[in-house]
Amino acid sequence: MITGILFPCDEEQPIKRVELDAENVETLQGIVGGTFEAFNLDSPPASFIANDEAMLWSLPFNMRATVLLWQHAKGLRGRTYISGDALLTGAPDGRGRTKSVPPQLIELLLETETYGVEFLHHPNGPWSRKSITFTDWLEAYNFAIIHEETYATVRDARVIGL
C-alpha cells in the first residue's frame, strides 16, 4: 500500500489523501477512468498518473493537477495538460514500483494553511520571498508561475508553507 493524493478534475471536490495498492493496475485504472500514463515531476521526485486517452474522450481539464505539474516539471509547462481525475504518487523506485507521494507534498498540499512564494534571481541564491501570503496553494502556485514567466530576472520560483 502507498499513499497518494487524488486530484479530482471537478474543482468543487477537494484534493485528498488516498491509500492504494499501486501494483494493482485495475485500481489505478479505476481512479483515472481508464488506461493511464505517468507525468514525472522533477523535484520532489513524484509522478502524476492520468488517463492517457483524456483528449480522445474529451475529459474535463484538471487545472489543479496541471498547475502543480507545470511548477514541478517546468519542461512540460505550456505543453502538457492533465484532463480527468489524476493521482499524485511518488516516483518509481529502481525496480519500477510506485512509491508514496513525498511527505513534503502531503504537508504542503493537505496540511498547510498559509503559503508564500520565494524567487531565485541568481543561480547561487539566495531565495527571496514576496511579502504576499496566500491561504490557497493553487493561488500561490499560479502566482509563482506567472512571475517566473513574466520577469526575466526570476530564474526559479517555489511555493513554501508558512
PDB file of C-alpha atoms in Angstrom:
ATOM      1  CA  MET A   1       0.000   0.000   0.000  1.00  0.00           C
ATOM      2  CA  ILE A   2       1.132   3.518  -0.810  1.00  0.00           C
ATOM      3  CA  THR A   3      -0.167   6.992  -0.081  1.00  0.00           C
ATOM      4  CA  GLY A   4      -1.199   9.213  -2.965  1.00  0.00           C
ATOM      5  CA  ILE A   5      -3.122  12.431  -3.440  1.00  0.00           C
ATOM      6  CA  LEU A   6      -6.227  12.335  -5.611  1.00  0.00           C
ATOM      7  CA  PHE A   7      -6.828  15.426  -7.763  1.00  0.00           C
ATOM      8  CA  PRO A   8     -10.446  15.342  -8.971  1.00  0.00           C
ATOM      9  CA  CYS A   9     -10.972  17.393 -12.129  1.00  0.00           C
ATOM     10  CA  ASP A  10     -14.164  18.742 -10.537  1.00  0.00           C
ATOM     11  CA  GLU A  11     -12.814  21.761  -8.662  1.00  0.00           C
ATOM     12  CA  GLU A  12     -15.758  21.616  -6.268  1.00  0.00           C
ATOM     13  CA  GLN A  13     -14.267  18.387  -4.903  1.00  0.00           C
ATOM     14  CA  PRO A  14     -11.247  18.735  -2.603  1.00  0.00           C
ATOM     15  CA  ILE A  15      -7.966  17.015  -3.280  1.00  0.00           C
ATOM     16  CA  LYS A  16      -7.499  14.204  -0.761  1.00  0.00           C
ATOM     17  CA  ARG A  17      -5.092  11.630   0.564  1.00  0.00           C
ATOM     18  CA  VAL A  18      -5.747   8.071  -0.598  1.00  0.00           C
ATOM     19  CA  GLU A  19      -4.227   4.732   0.321  1.00  0.00           C
ATOM     20  CA  LEU A  20      -3.982   2.250  -2.525  1.00  0.00           C
ATOM     21  CA  ASP A  21      -2.232  -0.776  -3.958  1.00  0.00           C
ATOM     22  CA  ALA A  22      -0.197   0.863  -6.707  1.00  0.00           C
ATOM     23  CA  GLU A  23       0.776  -2.510  -8.159  1.00  0.00           C
ATOM     24  CA  ASN A  24      -2.861  -3.240  -8.984  1.00  0.00           C
ATOM     25  CA  VAL A  25      -3.412  -1.873 -12.496  1.00  0.00           C
ATOM     26  CA  GLU A  26      -7.199  -2.131 -12.162  1.00  0.00           C
ATOM     27  CA  THR A  27      -7.104   0.101  -9.089  1.00  0.00           C
ATOM     28  CA  LEU A  28      -5.161   2.793 -10.940  1.00  0.00           C
ATOM     29  CA  GLN A  29      -7.427   2.498 -13.985  1.00  0.00           C
ATOM     30  CA  GLY A  30     -10.459   2.892 -11.730  1.00  0.00           C
ATOM     31  CA  ILE A  31      -9.049   6.087 -10.229  1.00  0.00           C
ATOM     32  CA  VAL A  32      -8.232   7.772 -13.557  1.00  0.00           C
ATOM     33  CA  GLY A  33     -11.081   6.238 -15.566  1.00  0.00           C
ATOM     34  CA  GLY A  34      -9.128   4.047 -17.982  1.00  0.00           C
ATOM     35  CA  THR A  35      -5.642   3.315 -19.227  1.00  0.00           C
ATOM     36  CA  PHE A  36      -3.048   5.695 -17.880  1.00  0.00           C
ATOM     37  CA  GLU A  37       0.273   7.391 -18.341  1.00  0.00           C
ATOM     38  CA  ALA A  38       2.673   8.979 -15.870  1.00  0.00           C
ATOM     39  CA  PHE A  39       3.990  12.544 -15.887  1.00  0.00           C
ATOM     40  CA  ASN A  40       7.132  12.890 -13.784  1.00  0.00           C
ATOM     41  CA  LEU A  41       7.866  15.869 -11.580  1.00  0.00           C
ATOM     42  CA  ASP A  42      11.484  16.978 -11.369  1.00  0.00           C
ATOM     43  CA  SER A  43      11.566  17.924  -7.721  1.00  0.00           C
ATOM     44  CA  PRO A  44      10.490  16.491  -5.400  1.00  0.00           C
ATOM     45  CA  PRO A  45      10.511  13.116  -7.144  1.00  0.00           C
ATOM     46  CA  ALA A  46       6.862  12.362  -7.818  1.00  0.00           C
ATOM     47  CA  SER A  47       4.534  11.414 -10.670  1.00  0.00           C
ATOM     48  CA  PHE A  48       1.042  12.235 -11.805  1.00  0.00           C
ATOM     49  CA  ILE A  49      -0.909   9.258 -13.094  1.00  0.00           C
ATOM     50  CA  ALA A  50      -3.626  10.352 -15.512  1.00  0.00           C
ATOM     51  CA  ASN A  51      -5.871   8.928 -18.204  1.00  0.00           C
ATOM     52  CA  ASP A  52      -3.862   8.585 -21.418  1.00  0.00           C
ATOM     53  CA  GLU A  53      -6.984   8.858 -23.580  1.00  0.00           C
ATOM     54  CA  ALA A  54      -8.267  12.014 -21.898  1.00  0.00           C
ATOM     55  CA  MET A  55      -8.245  14.066 -25.088  1.00  0.00           C
ATOM     56  CA  LEU A  56      -9.927  11.309 -27.087  1.00  0.00           C
ATOM     57  CA  TRP A  57     -12.736  11.110 -24.522  1.00  0.00           C
ATOM     58  CA  SER A  58     -12.859  14.908 -24.008  1.00  0.00           C
ATOM     59  CA  LEU A  59     -12.346  14.573 -20.273  1.00  0.00           C
ATOM     60  CA  PRO A  60     -12.542  17.880 -18.370  1.00  0.00           C
ATOM     61  CA  PHE A  61      -9.372  19.887 -17.859  1.00  0.00           C
ATOM     62  CA  ASN A  62      -7.761  19.334 -14.444  1.00  0.00           C
ATOM     63  CA  MET A  63      -6.435  22.764 -13.584  1.00  0.00           C
ATOM     64  CA  ARG A  64      -5.058  21.888 -10.131  1.00  0.00           C
ATOM     65  CA  ALA A  65      -3.040  18.914 -11.389  1.00  0.00           C
ATOM     66  CA  THR A  66      -1.798  20.847 -14.420  1.00  0.00           C
ATOM     67  CA  VAL A  67      -0.648  23.864 -12.387  1.00  0.00           C
ATOM     68  CA  LEU A  68       1.229  21.626  -9.951  1.00  0.00           C
ATOM     69  CA  LEU A  69       2.792  19.732 -12.878  1.00  0.00           C
ATOM     70  CA  TRP A  70       3.880  22.947 -14.588  1.00  0.00           C
ATOM     71  CA  GLN A  71       5.627  24.225 -11.473  1.00  0.00           C
ATOM     72  CA  HIS A  72       7.391  20.961 -10.644  1.00  0.00           C
ATOM     73  CA  ALA A  73       8.174  19.852 -14.220  1.00  0.00           C
ATOM     74  CA  LYS A  74       8.998  23.099 -15.956  1.00  0.00           C
ATOM     75  CA  GLY A  75       9.888  21.357 -19.234  1.00  0.00           C
ATOM     76  CA  LEU A  76       6.215  20.407 -19.565  1.00  0.00           C
ATOM     77  CA  ARG A  77       4.893  23.912 -18.854  1.00  0.00           C
ATOM     78  CA  GLY A  78       2.514  25.048 -21.554  1.00  0.00           C
ATOM     79  CA  ARG A  79       2.966  21.794 -23.494  1.00  0.00           C
ATOM     80  CA  THR A  80       1.300  19.140 -21.352  1.00  0.00           C
ATOM     81  CA  TYR A  81      -2.174  19.351 -19.847  1.00  0.00           C
ATOM     82  CA  ILE A  82      -3.836  16.915 -17.496  1.00  0.00           C
ATOM     83  CA  SER A  83      -7.504  16.131 -18.030  1.00  0.00           C
ATOM     84  CA  GLY A  84      -9.752  13.943 -15.948  1.00  0.00           C
ATOM     85  CA  ASP A  85      -9.049  12.814 -12.408  1.00  0.00           C
ATOM     86  CA  ALA A  86      -5.351  12.418 -11.608  1.00  0.00           C
ATOM     87  CA  LEU A  87      -3.354  10.701  -8.889  1.00  0.00           C
ATOM     88  CA  LEU A  88      -0.149  12.134  -7.472  1.00  0.00           C
ATOM     89  CA  THR A  89       2.257   9.452  -6.260  1.00  0.00           C
ATOM     90  CA  GLY A  90       5.919   9.195  -5.523  1.00  0.00           C
ATOM     91  CA  ALA A  91       8.373   8.439  -8.298  1.00  0.00           C
ATOM     92  CA  PRO A  92       9.010   4.781  -9.076  1.00  0.00           C
ATOM     93  CA  ASP A  93      11.896   3.104  -7.303  1.00  0.00           C
ATOM     94  CA  GLY A  94      14.791   1.356  -9.054  1.00  0.00           C
ATOM     95  CA  ARG A  95      12.619  -1.698  -9.716  1.00  0.00           C
ATOM     96  CA  GLY A  96       9.801   0.351 -11.228  1.00  0.00           C
ATOM     97  CA  ARG A  97       7.481   0.112  -8.223  1.00  0.00           C
ATOM     98  CA  THR A  98       5.495   3.221  -7.444  1.00  0.00           C
ATOM     99  CA  LYS A  99       6.271   4.791  -4.079  1.00  0.00           C
ATOM    100  CA  SER A 100       4.194   7.028  -1.827  1.00  0.00           C
ATOM    101  CA  VAL A 101       3.912  10.713  -2.589  1.00  0.00           C
ATOM    102  CA  PRO A 102       6.775  12.612  -0.897  1.00  0.00           C
ATOM    103  CA  PRO A 103       5.880  13.782   2.627  1.00  0.00           C
ATOM    104  CA  GLN A 104       6.710  17.412   1.803  1.00  0.00           C
ATOM    105  CA  LEU A 105       3.961  17.449  -0.847  1.00  0.00           C
ATOM    106  CA  ILE A 106       1.449  15.900   1.565  1.00  0.00           C
ATOM    107  CA  GLU A 107       2.318  18.559   4.125  1.00  0.00           C
ATOM    108  CA  LEU A 108       2.258  21.438   1.630  1.00  0.00           C
ATOM    109  CA  LEU A 109      -0.949  20.482  -0.184  1.00  0.00           C
ATOM    110  CA  LEU A 110      -3.021  18.915   2.588  1.00  0.00           C
ATOM    111  CA  GLU A 111      -1.778  20.229   5.922  1.00  0.00           C
ATOM    112  CA  THR A 112      -0.570  23.796   5.354  1.00  0.00           C
ATOM    113  CA  GLU A 113      -2.875  26.761   5.930  1.00  0.00           C
ATOM    114  CA  THR A 114      -0.771  29.663   4.619  1.00  0.00           C
ATOM    115  CA  TYR A 115       1.689  29.831   1.754  1.00  0.00           C
ATOM    116  CA  GLY A 116       4.435  32.063   0.490  1.00  0.00           C
ATOM    117  CA  VAL A 117       6.326  32.237  -2.783  1.00  0.00           C
ATOM    118  CA  GLU A 118      10.099  32.511  -2.989  1.00  0.00           C
ATOM    119  CA  PHE A 119      12.102  33.583  -6.023  1.00  0.00           C
ATOM    120  CA  LEU A 120      15.645  32.891  -7.130  1.00  0.00           C
ATOM    121  CA  HIS A 121      17.242  35.720  -9.102  1.00  0.00           C
ATOM    122  CA  HIS A 122      20.826  34.448  -9.237  1.00  0.00           C
ATOM    123  CA  PRO A 123      21.919  30.841  -9.848  1.00  0.00           C
ATOM    124  CA  ASN A 124      23.674  30.572  -6.477  1.00  0.00           C
ATOM    125  CA  GLY A 125      20.936  32.184  -4.421  1.00  0.00           C
ATOM    126  CA  PRO A 126      19.709  33.437  -2.105  1.00  0.00           C
ATOM    127  CA  TRP A 127      15.962  32.822  -2.317  1.00  0.00           C
ATOM    128  CA  SER A 128      13.848  35.910  -1.625  1.00  0.00           C
ATOM    129  CA  ARG A 129      10.223  35.893  -0.564  1.00  0.00           C
ATOM    130  CA  LYS A 130       7.472  38.259  -1.636  1.00  0.00           C
ATOM    131  CA  SER A 131       5.533  39.615   1.329  1.00  0.00           C
ATOM    132  CA  ILE A 132       2.246  38.338  -0.113  1.00  0.00           C
ATOM    133  CA  THR A 133       0.678  35.490   1.863  1.00  0.00           C
ATOM    134  CA  PHE A 134      -1.797  33.032   0.370  1.00  0.00           C
ATOM    135  CA  THR A 135      -4.384  30.821   2.034  1.00  0.00           C
ATOM    136  CA  ASP A 136      -4.838  28.648  -1.056  1.00  0.00           C
ATOM    137  CA  TRP A 137      -1.991  26.593  -2.523  1.00  0.00           C
ATOM    138  CA  LEU A 138      -3.363  26.931  -6.067  1.00  0.00           C
ATOM    139  CA  GLU A 139      -3.252  30.730  -5.892  1.00  0.00           C
ATOM    140  CA  ALA A 140       0.333  30.578  -4.621  1.00  0.00           C
ATOM    141  CA  TYR A 141       1.355  28.234  -7.445  1.00  0.00           C
ATOM    142  CA  ASN A 142      -0.308  30.442 -10.063  1.00  0.00           C
ATOM    143  CA  PHE A 143       1.472  33.489  -8.638  1.00  0.00           C
ATOM    144  CA  ALA A 144       4.809  31.656  -8.840  1.00  0.00           C
ATOM    145  CA  ILE A 145       4.263  30.547 -12.432  1.00  0.00           C
ATOM    146  CA  ILE A 146       3.101  33.965 -13.629  1.00  0.00           C
ATOM    147  CA  HIS A 147       6.080  35.727 -12.061  1.00  0.00           C
ATOM    148  CA  GLU A 148       8.533  33.156 -13.335  1.00  0.00           C
ATOM    149  CA  GLU A 149       7.161  33.502 -16.869  1.00  0.00           C
ATOM    150  CA  THR A 150       6.821  37.305 -16.765  1.00  0.00           C
ATOM    151  CA  TYR A 151      10.022  38.589 -15.174  1.00  0.00           C
ATOM    152  CA  ALA A 152      13.334  37.923 -16.900  1.00  0.00           C
ATOM    153  CA  THR A 153      15.236  38.315 -13.632  1.00  0.00           C
ATOM    154  CA  VAL A 154      13.387  35.392 -11.998  1.00  0.00           C
ATOM    155  CA  ARG A 155      15.300  32.173 -12.621  1.00  0.00           C
ATOM    156  CA  ASP A 156      13.169  29.939 -10.410  1.00  0.00           C
ATOM    157  CA  ALA A 157      10.204  30.102  -8.055  1.00  0.00           C
ATOM    158  CA  ARG A 158       8.900  27.852  -5.328  1.00  0.00           C
ATOM    159  CA  VAL A 159       5.859  27.663  -3.075  1.00  0.00           C
ATOM    160  CA  ILE A 160       6.516  27.221   0.632  1.00  0.00           C
ATOM    161  CA  GLY A 161       4.373  26.648   3.689  1.00  0.00           C
ATOM    162  CA  LEU A 162       4.423  29.382   6.325  1.00  0.00           C
TER     163      LEU A 162
END
